[in-house]
PDB file of C-alpha atoms in Angstrom:
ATOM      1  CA  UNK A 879      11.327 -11.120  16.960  1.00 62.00           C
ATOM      2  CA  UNK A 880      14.975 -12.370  16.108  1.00 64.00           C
ATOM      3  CA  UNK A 881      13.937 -13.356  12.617  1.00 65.00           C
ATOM      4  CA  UNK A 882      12.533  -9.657  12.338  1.00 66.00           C
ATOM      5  CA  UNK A 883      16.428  -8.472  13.333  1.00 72.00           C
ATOM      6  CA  UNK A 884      18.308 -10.924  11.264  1.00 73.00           C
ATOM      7  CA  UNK A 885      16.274  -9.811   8.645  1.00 83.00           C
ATOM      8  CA  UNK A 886      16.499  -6.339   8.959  1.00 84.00           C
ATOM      9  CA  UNK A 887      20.408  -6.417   9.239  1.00 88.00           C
ATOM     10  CA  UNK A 888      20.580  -8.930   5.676  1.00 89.00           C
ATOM     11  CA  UNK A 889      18.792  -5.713   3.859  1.00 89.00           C
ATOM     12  CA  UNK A 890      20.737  -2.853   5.658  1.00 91.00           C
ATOM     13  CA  UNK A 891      23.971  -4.924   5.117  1.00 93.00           C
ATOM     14  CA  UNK A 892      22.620  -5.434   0.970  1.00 93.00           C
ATOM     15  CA  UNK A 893      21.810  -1.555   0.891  1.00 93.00           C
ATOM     16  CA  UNK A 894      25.234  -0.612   1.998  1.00 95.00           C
ATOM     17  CA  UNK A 895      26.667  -2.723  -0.775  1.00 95.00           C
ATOM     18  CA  UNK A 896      24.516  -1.509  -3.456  1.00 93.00           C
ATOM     19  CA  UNK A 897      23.228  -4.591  -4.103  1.00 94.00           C
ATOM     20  CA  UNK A 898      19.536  -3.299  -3.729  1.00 91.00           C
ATOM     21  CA  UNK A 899      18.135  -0.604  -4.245  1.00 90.00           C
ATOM     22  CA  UNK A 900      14.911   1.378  -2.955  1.00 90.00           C
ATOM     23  CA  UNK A 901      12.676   3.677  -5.632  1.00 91.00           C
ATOM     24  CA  UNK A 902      10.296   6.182  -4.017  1.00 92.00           C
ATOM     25  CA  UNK A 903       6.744   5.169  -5.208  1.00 88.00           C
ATOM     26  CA  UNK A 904       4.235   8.233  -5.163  1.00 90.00           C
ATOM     27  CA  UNK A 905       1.668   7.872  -3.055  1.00 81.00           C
ATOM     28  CA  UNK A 906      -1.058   7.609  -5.947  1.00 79.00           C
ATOM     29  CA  UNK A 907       0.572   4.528  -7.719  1.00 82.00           C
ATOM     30  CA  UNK A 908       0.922   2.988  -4.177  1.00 83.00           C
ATOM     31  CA  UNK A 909      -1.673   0.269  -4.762  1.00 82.00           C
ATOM     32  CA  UNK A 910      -0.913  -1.682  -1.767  1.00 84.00           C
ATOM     33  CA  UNK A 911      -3.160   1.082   0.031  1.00 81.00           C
ATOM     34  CA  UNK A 912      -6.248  -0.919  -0.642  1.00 83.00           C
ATOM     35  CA  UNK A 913      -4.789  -3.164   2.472  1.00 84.00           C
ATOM     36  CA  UNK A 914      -3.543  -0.943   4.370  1.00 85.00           C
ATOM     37  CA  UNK A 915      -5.945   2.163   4.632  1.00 84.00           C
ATOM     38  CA  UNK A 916      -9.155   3.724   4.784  1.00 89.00           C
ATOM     39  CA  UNK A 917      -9.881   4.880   1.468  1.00 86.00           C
ATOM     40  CA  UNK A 918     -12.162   6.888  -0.434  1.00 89.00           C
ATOM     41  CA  UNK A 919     -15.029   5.047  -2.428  1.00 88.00           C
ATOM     42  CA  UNK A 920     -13.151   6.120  -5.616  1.00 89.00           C
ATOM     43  CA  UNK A 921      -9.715   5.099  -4.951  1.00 86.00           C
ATOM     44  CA  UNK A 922     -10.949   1.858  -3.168  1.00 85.00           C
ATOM     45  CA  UNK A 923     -12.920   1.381  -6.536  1.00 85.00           C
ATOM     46  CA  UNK A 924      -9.764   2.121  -8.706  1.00 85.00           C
ATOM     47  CA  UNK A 925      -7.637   0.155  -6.463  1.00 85.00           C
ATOM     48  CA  UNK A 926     -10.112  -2.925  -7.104  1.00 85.00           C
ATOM     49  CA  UNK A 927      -9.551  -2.841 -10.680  1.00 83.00           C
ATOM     50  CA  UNK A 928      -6.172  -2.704 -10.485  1.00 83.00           C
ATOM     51  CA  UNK A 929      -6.188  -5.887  -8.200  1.00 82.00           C
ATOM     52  CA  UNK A 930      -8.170  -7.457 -10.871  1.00 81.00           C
ATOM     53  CA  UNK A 931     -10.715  -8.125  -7.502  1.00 77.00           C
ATOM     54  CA  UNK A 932     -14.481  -8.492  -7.879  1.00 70.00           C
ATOM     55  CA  UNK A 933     -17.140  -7.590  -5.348  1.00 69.00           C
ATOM     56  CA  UNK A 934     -19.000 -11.551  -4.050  1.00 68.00           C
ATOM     57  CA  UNK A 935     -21.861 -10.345  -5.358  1.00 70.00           C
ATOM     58  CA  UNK A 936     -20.150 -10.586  -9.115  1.00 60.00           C
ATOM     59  CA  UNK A 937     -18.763 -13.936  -8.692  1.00 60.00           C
ATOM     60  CA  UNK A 938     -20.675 -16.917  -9.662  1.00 66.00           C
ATOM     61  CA  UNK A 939     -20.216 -19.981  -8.076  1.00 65.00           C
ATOM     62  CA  UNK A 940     -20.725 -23.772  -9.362  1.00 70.00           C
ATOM     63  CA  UNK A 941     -21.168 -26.254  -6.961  1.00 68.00           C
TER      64      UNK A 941
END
């Protein structure tokens, strides 16, 4: 868990010095979501396409 620390203080310390910056993101243009929640069929579909991911069943194989 040190690494997690020393980490955590490098950002803090780069925040205070305006040398980074955080942007709120709304939550609809979030599209990380699609690994990190439950979604609705919809948005999980949007999310996909955004991801430029493909269901197995779509993806051909050559062996």
């Amino acid at each position: 868990m040190k690494h997690i620390e020393i980490d955590g203080h490098f950002i803090k310390e780069k925040l205070d010095d305006s040398l980074i910056v955080t942007a709120h993101i709304p939550p609809g243009l979030k599209v990380v979501d699609i690994f990190t929640k439950e979604l609705p069929s919809a948005r999980f579909q949007d999310l996909i396409g955004k991801h430029d991911l493909y269901p197995l069943k779509e993806i051909s194989v050559i062996v």
